Tab-separated table of C-alpha atoms in Angstrom:
chain	number	residue	atom	x	y	z
A	1	MET	CA	-0.007	0.012	0.134
A	2	SER	CA	1.337	3.272	-0.976
A	3	THR	CA	1.831	6.243	1.346
A	4	SER	CA	0.043	9.406	0.866
A	5	PRO	CA	2.767	12.137	-0.168
A	6	TYR	CA	0.299	14.809	1.734
A	7	LEU	CA	0.611	16.177	5.355
A	8	THR	CA	-1.685	18.484	7.315
A	9	LEU	CA	0.533	20.427	9.591
A	10	ASN	CA	-0.020	23.007	12.271
A	11	VAL	CA	2.070	26.508	12.315
A	12	VAL	CA	3.240	26.415	15.601
A	13	ASP	CA	5.660	29.596	15.407
A	14	LEU	CA	6.638	32.467	13.191
A	15	THR	CA	10.084	33.953	12.847
A	16	HIS	CA	10.560	37.400	11.251
A	17	GLU	CA	14.084	37.253	9.494
A	18	THR	CA	13.720	40.503	7.721
A	19	ASP	CA	10.970	43.239	6.514
A	20	ASP	CA	9.942	41.003	3.827
A	21	CYS	CA	10.843	37.182	4.884
A	22	VAL	CA	9.448	34.982	7.567
A	23	THR	CA	10.215	31.511	8.822
A	24	ILE	CA	7.192	29.199	9.271
A	25	HIS	CA	7.596	26.672	11.843
A	26	LEU	CA	5.337	23.359	11.286
A	27	GLU	CA	4.455	20.321	13.220
A	28	ARG	CA	2.064	17.452	12.997
A	29	ALA	CA	-0.502	17.303	15.623
A	30	ASP	CA	0.697	14.398	17.247
A	31	ARG	CA	4.155	15.865	17.076
A	32	GLN	CA	5.438	12.813	15.395
A	33	PRO	CA	8.776	13.023	13.401
A	34	ILE	CA	8.617	13.599	9.825
A	35	ALA	CA	11.578	12.078	7.689
A	36	SER	CA	13.511	14.802	6.038
A	37	GLN	CA	16.965	15.585	4.971
A	38	PRO	CA	19.290	18.445	5.117
A	39	GLY	CA	18.807	20.632	2.047
A	40	GLN	CA	15.251	19.184	0.717
A	41	PHE	CA	12.290	21.023	0.405
A	42	LEU	CA	8.525	21.363	1.476
A	43	THR	CA	5.669	22.020	-0.981
A	44	LEU	CA	2.983	24.112	0.600
A	45	ILE	CA	-0.764	23.701	-0.755
A	46	VAL	CA	-2.223	27.072	-0.268
A	47	PRO	CA	-6.006	28.271	-1.132
A	48	CYS	CA	-5.092	31.740	-2.375
A	49	GLU	CA	-7.931	32.315	-4.374
A	50	ALA	CA	-11.551	31.810	-3.676
A	51	GLY	CA	-13.123	29.309	-6.247
A	52	LYS	CA	-9.704	28.336	-7.848
A	53	ARG	CA	-7.361	25.244	-7.627
A	54	PRO	CA	-5.016	25.836	-4.632
A	55	ALA	CA	-1.651	27.040	-5.613
A	56	ARG	CA	1.532	24.998	-4.873
A	57	ARG	CA	4.902	26.288	-4.329
A	58	SER	CA	8.302	24.702	-3.082
A	59	TYR	CA	10.301	26.332	-0.099
A	60	SER	CA	13.525	24.810	0.947
A	61	LEU	CA	13.502	23.626	4.543
A	62	SER	CA	15.724	25.818	7.000
A	63	SER	CA	15.477	23.335	9.531
A	64	THR	CA	17.412	19.910	9.902
A	65	PRO	CA	16.367	16.261	10.996
A	66	HIS	CA	18.000	16.948	14.719
A	67	GLU	CA	15.135	19.778	15.075
A	68	THR	CA	12.481	17.306	14.887
A	69	PRO	CA	9.300	17.333	15.145
A	70	ARG	CA	9.562	20.615	13.654
A	71	LEU	CA	9.920	21.283	9.930
A	72	SER	CA	10.765	25.121	9.178
A	73	VAL	CA	10.367	26.754	5.929
A	74	THR	CA	11.556	30.159	4.982
A	75	VAL	CA	9.493	32.656	2.626
A	76	LYS	CA	10.658	35.914	1.158
A	77	ARG	CA	8.172	37.941	-0.205
A	78	VAL	CA	8.233	38.353	-4.171
A	79	PRO	CA	6.755	41.218	-5.657
A	80	GLY	CA	3.529	40.350	-7.327
A	81	GLY	CA	4.128	36.562	-6.046
A	82	LEU	CA	0.680	35.019	-5.538
A	83	VAL	CA	1.927	32.277	-2.604
A	84	SER	CA	4.539	34.296	-0.739
A	85	ASN	CA	2.415	37.313	-0.571
A	86	TYR	CA	-0.541	35.158	0.833
A	87	LEU	CA	1.445	33.539	3.335
A	88	LEU	CA	3.458	36.778	4.681
A	89	ASP	CA	0.022	38.403	4.822
A	90	ASN	CA	-2.100	35.801	6.323
A	91	VAL	CA	-0.326	33.050	7.990
A	92	GLN	CA	-0.912	32.867	11.804
A	93	VAL	CA	0.306	30.586	14.462
A	94	GLY	CA	-2.532	27.906	15.203
A	95	GLN	CA	-3.469	27.564	11.460
A	96	GLN	CA	-3.311	24.478	9.309
A	97	LEU	CA	-1.405	24.115	6.030
A	98	GLU	CA	-1.329	21.049	3.882
A	99	VAL	CA	1.885	20.089	2.413
A	100	MET	CA	3.593	17.561	0.421
A	101	ALA	CA	6.187	15.359	2.160
A	102	PRO	CA	9.826	16.502	2.079
A	103	MET	CA	11.779	15.680	-0.970
A	104	GLY	CA	14.583	16.807	-3.426
A	105	ASN	CA	18.218	15.692	-4.109
A	106	PHE	CA	20.120	18.668	-3.248
A	107	THR	CA	21.258	16.957	0.231
A	108	VAL	CA	24.032	16.145	2.309
A	109	GLN	CA	24.407	12.759	4.522
A	110	PRO	CA	26.014	13.742	7.776
A	111	ASN	CA	28.515	11.267	9.034
A	112	ALA	CA	29.875	11.635	12.487
A	113	ALA	CA	33.469	10.198	11.187
A	114	ALA	CA	33.751	12.633	8.319
A	115	ALA	CA	36.386	15.341	8.341
A	116	ARG	CA	35.646	17.668	5.111
A	117	SER	CA	35.507	21.046	4.066
A	118	LEU	CA	32.194	22.506	2.995
A	119	VAL	CA	32.060	25.722	0.906
A	120	LEU	CA	28.223	27.025	0.756
A	121	ILE	CA	27.779	29.564	-1.774
A	122	GLY	CA	24.293	31.368	-1.768
A	123	ALA	CA	22.625	34.938	-2.673
A	124	GLY	CA	19.150	36.325	-0.833
A	125	SER	CA	16.750	33.629	-0.166
A	126	GLY	CA	19.164	30.789	-1.809
A	127	VAL	CA	20.831	30.656	1.583
A	128	THR	CA	17.508	28.797	2.873
A	129	PRO	CA	18.680	25.215	1.918
A	130	LEU	CA	22.351	25.820	2.889
A	131	MET	CA	21.058	26.881	6.360
A	132	SER	CA	19.763	23.751	6.813
A	133	ILE	CA	23.048	21.875	5.530
A	134	LEU	CA	25.474	23.714	7.453
A	135	LYS	CA	23.394	23.166	10.821
A	136	ALA	CA	23.430	19.584	10.176
A	137	VAL	CA	26.851	19.230	9.324
A	138	LEU	CA	28.042	21.581	12.321
A	139	HIS	CA	25.985	19.422	14.603
A	140	GLU	CA	26.752	16.054	13.407
A	141	GLU	CA	30.222	16.211	12.019
A	142	PRO	CA	32.468	17.529	14.948
A	143	GLN	CA	35.570	17.347	12.717
A	144	SER	CA	34.167	19.316	9.911
A	145	GLN	CA	34.511	22.806	8.610
A	146	VAL	CA	31.824	25.099	6.816
A	147	LEU	CA	32.393	28.327	5.034
A	148	LEU	CA	29.374	30.326	3.619
A	149	VAL	CA	29.884	33.026	1.061
A	150	TYR	CA	26.414	34.869	1.255
A	151	GLY	CA	25.706	37.644	-1.011
A	152	ASN	CA	23.077	40.149	-0.185
A	153	ARG	CA	22.115	43.915	-1.264
A	154	ASN	CA	22.793	45.032	2.327
A	155	GLU	CA	23.302	44.022	6.075
A	156	ASP	CA	19.429	44.495	6.668
A	157	SER	CA	18.700	42.056	4.076
A	158	VAL	CA	20.566	39.083	5.550
A	159	ILE	CA	18.362	36.258	6.257
A	160	PHE	CA	19.148	34.369	9.465
A	161	LYS	CA	21.372	37.107	10.546
A	162	THR	CA	20.964	36.668	14.225
A	163	GLN	CA	21.188	32.896	13.939
A	164	LEU	CA	24.359	33.045	11.581
A	165	GLN	CA	26.270	35.146	14.507
A	166	ALA	CA	25.327	32.941	16.982
A	167	LEU	CA	26.402	29.616	14.903
A	168	GLU	CA	29.892	31.619	14.300
A	169	GLN	CA	30.141	31.915	18.135
A	170	GLN	CA	29.207	28.324	18.995
A	171	TYR	CA	31.118	26.665	16.479
A	172	ALA	CA	34.022	29.346	16.330
A	173	GLY	CA	37.176	27.628	14.124
A	174	ARG	CA	34.856	25.464	12.248
A	175	PHE	CA	32.304	27.941	10.863
A	176	GLN	CA	32.708	31.069	8.986
A	177	VAL	CA	30.508	33.261	7.047
A	178	GLU	CA	31.913	35.867	4.332
A	179	HIS	CA	29.247	38.310	3.705
A	180	VAL	CA	29.260	40.192	0.296
A	181	TYR	CA	27.044	43.126	-0.103
A	182	SER	CA	26.276	44.890	-3.282
A	183	GLN	CA	25.315	48.368	-1.536
A	184	PRO	CA	26.471	48.014	2.046
A	185	LEU	CA	25.279	50.280	4.842
A	186	GLY	CA	28.379	50.385	7.011
A	187	SER	CA	32.225	50.827	6.321
A	188	GLY	CA	32.872	46.977	6.097
A	189	GLY	CA	35.087	44.597	8.371
A	190	ALA	CA	37.018	41.553	8.540
A	191	HIS	CA	34.436	39.159	6.977
A	192	GLN	CA	32.349	41.821	4.727
A	193	PHE	CA	33.022	42.424	1.029
A	194	LYS	CA	31.561	45.100	-1.240
A	195	GLY	CA	30.475	44.324	-4.755
A	196	ARG	CA	28.572	41.603	-6.492
A	197	LEU	CA	28.927	37.654	-5.569
A	198	ASN	CA	30.664	37.085	-9.164
A	199	ARG	CA	33.510	34.737	-10.246
A	200	THR	CA	36.185	37.508	-9.221
A	201	MET	CA	34.770	38.111	-5.965
A	202	LEU	CA	34.423	34.325	-5.183
A	203	LEU	CA	38.213	33.791	-6.303
A	204	ARG	CA	39.309	36.470	-4.076
A	205	ILE	CA	37.453	35.236	-1.023
A	206	LEU	CA	38.320	31.457	-1.705
A	207	GLU	CA	42.027	32.401	-2.227
A	208	GLN	CA	42.464	34.475	0.772
A	209	ARG	CA	41.451	31.316	2.824
A	210	HIS	CA	44.787	29.331	2.257
A	211	ALA	CA	43.665	26.715	5.046
A	212	LEU	CA	40.958	25.656	2.493
A	213	PRO	CA	42.313	23.462	-0.399
A	214	PRO	CA	39.887	24.514	-3.199
A	215	ALA	CA	39.975	21.123	-5.193
A	216	GLN	CA	39.355	18.961	-2.143
A	217	ALA	CA	36.362	20.826	-0.541
A	218	GLU	CA	32.792	20.149	-1.364
A	219	TYR	CA	30.558	23.033	-2.777
A	220	TYR	CA	26.798	23.573	-2.733
A	221	MET	CA	25.410	26.704	-4.289
A	222	CYS	CA	21.817	28.023	-4.439
A	223	GLY	CA	20.664	31.487	-5.683
A	224	PRO	CA	19.941	33.070	-8.966
A	225	GLU	CA	21.029	31.454	-12.244
A	226	GLY	CA	23.486	34.585	-13.088
A	227	MET	CA	25.227	34.084	-9.787
A	228	MET	CA	25.440	30.032	-9.827
A	229	ALA	CA	27.112	30.334	-13.466
A	230	GLU	CA	29.466	32.895	-12.027
A	231	ALA	CA	30.196	30.882	-9.280
A	232	ARG	CA	30.639	27.595	-11.716
A	233	ALA	CA	33.188	29.585	-13.776
A	234	ALA	CA	35.393	30.494	-10.385
A	235	LEU	CA	35.271	26.663	-9.252
A	236	ASP	CA	36.414	25.444	-13.026
A	237	LEU	CA	39.382	28.106	-12.919
A	238	LEU	CA	40.197	26.607	-9.488
A	239	GLY	CA	40.020	23.099	-10.752
A	240	VAL	CA	37.369	21.668	-8.817
A	241	PRO	CA	36.166	18.240	-10.010
A	242	ALA	CA	32.632	18.636	-11.219
A	243	GLU	CA	31.319	15.742	-8.948
A	244	ARG	CA	32.406	17.996	-5.925
A	245	ILE	CA	30.030	20.587	-7.178
A	246	HIS	CA	26.074	20.727	-6.124
A	247	ARG	CA	23.451	23.015	-7.229
A	248	GLU	CA	19.681	23.794	-6.361
A	249	SER	CA	17.733	25.720	-8.811
A	250	PHE	CA	13.991	26.364	-9.026
A	251	VAL	CA	14.122	28.402	-12.359
A	252	ALA	CA	13.839	26.492	-15.761
A	253	SER	CA	17.158	26.787	-17.869
A	254	ALA	CA	16.387	27.309	-21.483
A	255	ASP	CA	19.112	25.153	-22.815
A	256	SER	CA	18.891	22.589	-20.423
A	257	ALA	CA	16.988	19.889	-22.547
A	258	GLU	CA	19.150	17.110	-23.715
A	259	ALA	CA	18.291	13.739	-25.620
A	260	ALA	CA	18.212	10.529	-23.496
A	261	ALA	CA	19.359	7.853	-25.698
A	262	GLY	CA	20.088	4.090	-25.480
A	263	GLN	CA	16.983	3.227	-23.566
A	264	PRO	CA	17.200	-0.449	-22.055
A	265	GLU	CA	14.544	-2.458	-22.611
A	266	GLY	CA	11.566	-2.942	-20.133
A	267	HIS	CA	10.062	0.404	-20.071
A	268	GLY	CA	9.048	3.354	-22.251
A	269	THR	CA	11.123	5.874	-24.257
A	270	VAL	CA	11.651	9.351	-22.629
A	271	THR	CA	12.903	12.059	-24.905
A	272	ALA	CA	13.851	15.608	-24.461
A	273	ASP	CA	14.247	16.013	-28.591
A	274	ASP	CA	11.914	18.194	-30.741
A	275	ASP	CA	11.663	15.706	-33.875
A	276	ASP	CA	8.201	14.152	-32.823
A	277	ALA	CA	5.116	15.860	-33.436
A	278	ILE	CA	2.838	16.026	-30.322
A	279	SER	CA	-1.010	15.249	-30.850
A	280	ALA	CA	-3.940	14.213	-28.886
A	281	ARG	CA	-3.149	10.810	-27.296
A	282	THR	CA	-4.611	8.706	-24.514
A	283	VAL	CA	-2.455	7.659	-21.683
A	284	THR	CA	-2.787	5.587	-18.672
A	285	ILE	CA	-1.839	6.625	-15.268
A	286	GLN	CA	-1.368	4.161	-12.502
A	287	TYR	CA	-1.817	5.915	-9.194
A	288	GLU	CA	-2.611	4.783	-5.635
A	289	GLY	CA	-3.993	1.353	-6.878
A	290	THR	CA	-6.366	2.838	-9.853
A	291	ASP	CA	-5.572	3.041	-13.231
A	292	TYR	CA	-6.818	6.319	-14.903
A	293	GLN	CA	-7.550	6.728	-18.687
A	294	ILE	CA	-6.825	10.318	-19.719
A	295	GLU	CA	-7.062	12.239	-23.088
A	296	VAL	CA	-4.055	14.665	-23.237
A	297	ARG	CA	-4.504	17.600	-25.920
A	298	PRO	CA	-1.569	18.904	-27.611
A	299	ASP	CA	-1.606	21.783	-25.627
A	300	GLN	CA	-1.684	20.148	-22.450
A	301	THR	CA	0.967	18.517	-20.558
A	302	ILE	CA	0.068	15.148	-18.970
A	303	LEU	CA	-0.364	16.591	-15.651
A	304	GLU	CA	-2.543	19.221	-16.711
A	305	ALA	CA	-4.806	16.822	-18.328
A	306	ALA	CA	-5.213	14.654	-15.340
A	307	LEU	CA	-5.915	17.776	-13.172
A	308	ASP	CA	-8.641	18.642	-15.387
A	309	GLN	CA	-10.113	15.090	-14.819
A	310	ASP	CA	-9.740	15.887	-11.038
A	311	ILE	CA	-7.106	13.178	-10.754
A	312	ASP	CA	-5.127	14.522	-7.431
A	313	LEU	CA	-1.884	13.593	-8.667
A	314	PRO	CA	1.436	14.950	-6.639
A	315	TYR	CA	3.076	17.813	-8.133
A	316	SER	CA	4.685	21.100	-6.972
A	317	CYS	CA	6.636	23.299	-9.171
A	318	GLN	CA	5.467	22.487	-12.686
A	319	ALA	CA	8.793	23.476	-14.274
A	320	GLY	CA	10.300	20.093	-14.502
A	321	LEU	CA	12.653	20.764	-11.471
A	322	CYS	CA	11.376	19.528	-8.394
A	323	THR	CA	10.437	15.897	-9.327
A	324	ALA	CA	7.222	15.924	-7.051
A	325	CYS	CA	5.457	14.426	-10.258
A	326	ARG	CA	7.882	11.963	-11.204
A	327	GLY	CA	6.726	8.559	-12.558
A	328	LYS	CA	7.841	5.466	-14.344
A	329	CYS	CA	6.972	5.168	-17.913
A	330	HIS	CA	6.427	1.605	-18.638
A	331	SER	CA	5.553	1.684	-22.153
A	332	GLY	CA	5.227	4.121	-25.012
A	333	LYS	CA	6.897	7.298	-25.885
A	334	VAL	CA	7.041	10.535	-23.910
A	335	HIS	CA	8.564	13.730	-24.703
A	336	LEU	CA	9.553	16.144	-21.721
A	337	ASP	CA	9.787	19.739	-22.231
A	338	GLU	CA	12.556	20.105	-19.506
A	339	ARG	CA	14.697	17.286	-18.042
A	340	GLU	CA	16.973	19.368	-15.600
A	341	GLY	CA	15.207	17.271	-12.604
A	342	LEU	CA	16.173	14.058	-13.884
A	343	SER	CA	19.456	12.604	-13.901
A	344	ASP	CA	20.743	10.595	-16.934
A	345	SER	CA	20.267	7.438	-15.265
A	346	GLU	CA	16.663	8.212	-14.402
A	347	LEU	CA	15.743	8.932	-18.064
A	348	LYS	CA	17.432	5.783	-19.225
A	349	GLN	CA	15.315	3.811	-16.875
A	350	GLY	CA	12.273	5.541	-18.177
A	351	TYR	CA	11.458	8.249	-15.445
A	352	VAL	CA	9.269	10.791	-16.455
A	353	LEU	CA	7.998	14.498	-14.945
A	354	VAL	CA	4.387	14.503	-15.841
A	355	CYS	CA	4.231	18.542	-15.565
A	356	VAL	CA	6.488	18.858	-18.536
A	357	GLY	CA	5.369	15.487	-20.463
A	358	HIS	CA	3.523	15.020	-23.690
A	359	PRO	CA	2.496	11.500	-24.983
A	360	LEU	CA	3.953	10.764	-28.282
A	361	THR	CA	2.177	7.371	-28.785
A	362	ASN	CA	-1.154	6.040	-27.659
A	363	ASP	CA	0.264	3.109	-25.407
A	364	VAL	CA	1.794	5.343	-23.017
A	365	VAL	CA	1.316	3.763	-19.381
A	366	ILE	CA	3.080	6.027	-16.361
A	367	GLU	CA	2.980	4.625	-12.798
A	368	ILE	CA	3.555	7.682	-10.268
A	369	ASP	CA	5.767	7.245	-7.560
């Protein structure tokens, strides 16, 4: 029997991080723990507009497993953003929120015996999953060191400012924050840099830290696409192996689609090529023990067609990134508009994301995880 991906959680506390950012602390009513990994995200299902389908947004966990039974997400107001504005204007302690269970692959697996160096690179609200990762590593790996390079507009826009200061004191010698401000309010300090967090700035910061061999550290980055591209360019110049660089993104990349070839037998074919024409097709969805036959129009994704028939499939970002809607294609051929959320191995095994999927044949059968 499959386990429902949906949870109803109580808002037990709110922490106002900045003028436009709040951390929402959530627990189950029975205070039982909820499995999660450092760096994962939570999908909130929010009834923002009366008469319309609830909106879903993914927010990285800023909590860690050792803070169980509490899960915390940090939400920054986005100008014109439907969900962020609804939450910041309306969320209150005592109310309930429906969520999907934590998921995501931007994670670390803490090991008490590890003695490693982590460099975390973030800007703005991209610090949220990095916060979860650094707290977990500092708490569970007493021999490991963590450097956080954190870009913001100024000192007042630093999310988790007080908490980061406390962690630096608690883990003195093991944890350091290097702040980068594009428009600083003050005159600067020993661990404060003025300018944009680009490749030049990152190289300057890393090269000043002689105790940290760049190629031997592990790197985790999260933030605007431009910042992450600059950070990756800096790490390439330092000779950091690709397998030591991890990134989290919720913005689809226009050039991320690549063809998945050489599919082994035993399942359907998944492609990101544009060679095959998309037309109206019938798809079979297997979910929670039921087979659903749905008609998918050329202008629809498989997920959109299922939702139009009131089939409550799990989903979140609707951009092919978060993997909440992942399924296994057992037969037929499926085209993906985006494939960034899936690894090459998953594509070869026939996994699809129905939020960006279109059937190319009439024998498509997809089993939703």
